[in-house]
Amino acid sequence: MKKIDAIIKPFKLDEVREALAEVGIEGLTVTEVKGFGRQKGHTELYRGAEYVIDFLPKMKLEIVVSDKMVDKVIETIKNTAHTGKIGDGKIFVSPVEKAIRIRTSETNDDAI
């Protein structure tokens, strides 16, 4: 099993979620996060004062999948979240040693 963390632009969330559902992903966790990479921050004007916004709003998706689904999920996220502009995001893949569904005590692939 693998855990896929994807950082994407907020306005792409619904499109990515729908695309993942189409390839068979039934569950994911979404968190509103802030950060920056090469995109850096930007300045904004508020009540006549200029402020530097260092951290930009992003959405973090966390998905645990069986090994056979990893490439399909990565491709789906990559193709759906892509705008071609700086700040499209990143995808990270990590191994998962064990998964347990609390309600039924199912483990590993059966739990996801």
Coordinates of N, CA and C in Angstrom, one line a residue, residues 4-52:
I4 N -0.5 8.6 -0.9 CA -0.2 9.7 -1.9 C -0.7 11.0 -1.3
D5 N 0.3 11.9 -1.1 CA 0.0 13.3 -0.7 C 0.1 14.2 -1.9
A6 N -1.0 14.9 -2.2 CA -1.0 15.8 -3.3 C -1.3 17.2 -2.9
I7 N -0.5 18.2 -3.2 CA -0.7 19.6 -2.9 C -1.2 20.2 -4.2
I8 N -2.4 20.8 -4.2 CA -3.0 21.3 -5.5 C -3.6 22.7 -5.2
K9 N -3.9 23.4 -6.3 CA -4.6 24.7 -6.2 C -6.0 24.5 -5.7
P10 N -6.5 25.3 -4.9 CA -7.8 25.1 -4.3 C -9.0 25.0 -5.4
F11 N -8.9 25.8 -6.4 CA -10.0 25.7 -7.4 C -10.0 24.4 -8.2
K12 N -9.0 23.6 -8.1 CA -8.9 22.3 -8.8 C -9.5 21.2 -8.0
L13 N -9.8 21.4 -6.7 CA -10.2 20.3 -5.8 C -11.4 19.5 -6.3
D14 N -12.5 20.2 -6.7 CA -13.7 19.4 -7.1 C -13.4 18.6 -8.4
E15 N -12.7 19.2 -9.3 CA -12.3 18.5 -10.5 C -11.5 17.2 -10.3
V16 N -10.5 17.4 -9.4 CA -9.6 16.3 -9.0 C -10.4 15.2 -8.3
R17 N -11.2 15.6 -7.4 CA -12.1 14.6 -6.6 C -13.0 13.8 -7.5
E18 N -13.6 14.5 -8.5 CA -14.5 13.8 -9.4 C -13.7 12.8 -10.3
A19 N -12.5 13.2 -10.7 CA -11.7 12.4 -11.6 C -11.2 11.2 -10.8
L20 N -10.9 11.3 -9.5 CA -10.5 10.2 -8.7 C -11.6 9.2 -8.5
A21 N -12.8 9.8 -8.3 CA -14.0 8.9 -8.1 C -14.2 8.0 -9.4
E22 N -13.9 8.6 -10.6 CA -14.1 7.9 -11.8 C -13.1 6.7 -12.0
V23 N -11.9 6.8 -11.3 CA -11.0 5.7 -11.4 C -11.1 4.8 -10.2
G24 N -12.1 5.0 -9.4 CA -12.4 4.0 -8.3 C -11.9 4.4 -6.9
I25 N -11.5 5.6 -6.7 CA -11.1 6.1 -5.4 C -12.3 6.4 -4.6
E26 N -12.6 5.7 -3.5 CA -13.8 5.9 -2.7 C -13.6 6.8 -1.5
G27 N -12.3 7.1 -1.1 CA -12.1 7.9 0.1 C -10.8 8.7 0.0
L28 N -10.8 9.9 0.5 CA -9.6 10.7 0.6 C -9.8 11.7 1.7
T29 N -8.7 12.2 2.2 CA -8.8 13.3 3.2 C -8.3 14.6 2.6
V30 N -9.0 15.7 2.8 CA -8.6 17.0 2.3 C -8.4 17.9 3.4
T31 N -7.3 18.7 3.3 CA -7.0 19.7 4.3 C -6.6 21.0 3.6
E32 N -7.1 22.1 4.2 CA -6.7 23.4 3.6 C -5.3 23.7 4.3
V33 N -4.3 24.0 3.4 CA -3.0 24.3 3.9 C -2.5 25.5 3.2
K34 N -1.4 26.0 3.7 CA -0.7 27.2 3.1 C 0.7 26.9 3.0
G35 N 1.3 27.4 1.9 CA 2.7 27.1 1.7 C 3.2 27.9 0.4
F36 N 4.5 27.6 0.1 CA 5.0 28.2 -1.1 C 6.2 27.3 -1.6
G37 N 6.5 27.4 -2.9 CA 7.6 26.8 -3.5 C 8.2 27.8 -4.4
R38 N 8.4 27.4 -5.6 CA 9.0 28.4 -6.6 C 8.1 29.6 -6.8
Q39 N 6.8 29.4 -6.6 CA 5.8 30.4 -6.8 C 6.0 31.6 -5.9
K40 N 6.6 31.4 -4.7 CA 6.9 32.4 -3.7 C 5.6 33.0 -3.3
G41 N 5.7 34.1 -2.6 CA 4.5 34.8 -2.2 C 4.2 36.0 -3.1
H42 N 3.4 36.9 -2.7 CA 3.1 38.1 -3.4 C 2.7 39.2 -2.5
T43 N 2.6 40.4 -3.0 CA 2.2 41.6 -2.1 C 0.7 41.9 -2.4
E44 N 0.1 42.4 -1.4 CA -1.3 42.8 -1.5 C -1.5 44.2 -0.8
L45 N -2.4 45.0 -1.3 CA -2.6 46.3 -0.7 C -3.9 46.2 0.1
Y46 N -3.9 46.6 1.4 CA -5.0 46.5 2.3 C -5.1 47.8 3.1
R47 N -6.2 48.6 2.8 CA -6.3 49.9 3.5 C -5.1 50.8 3.4
G48 N -4.6 50.8 2.2 CA -3.5 51.7 1.9 C -2.1 51.2 2.4
A49 N -2.0 50.0 3.0 CA -0.8 49.5 3.4 C -0.5 48.2 2.6
E50 N 0.8 48.0 2.3 CA 1.2 46.9 1.5 C 1.7 45.8 2.4
Y51 N 1.1 44.6 2.2 CA 1.5 43.4 2.9 C 2.1 42.3 2.0
V52 N 3.1 41.7 2.6 CA 3.7 40.5 1.8 C 3.0 39.3 2.3

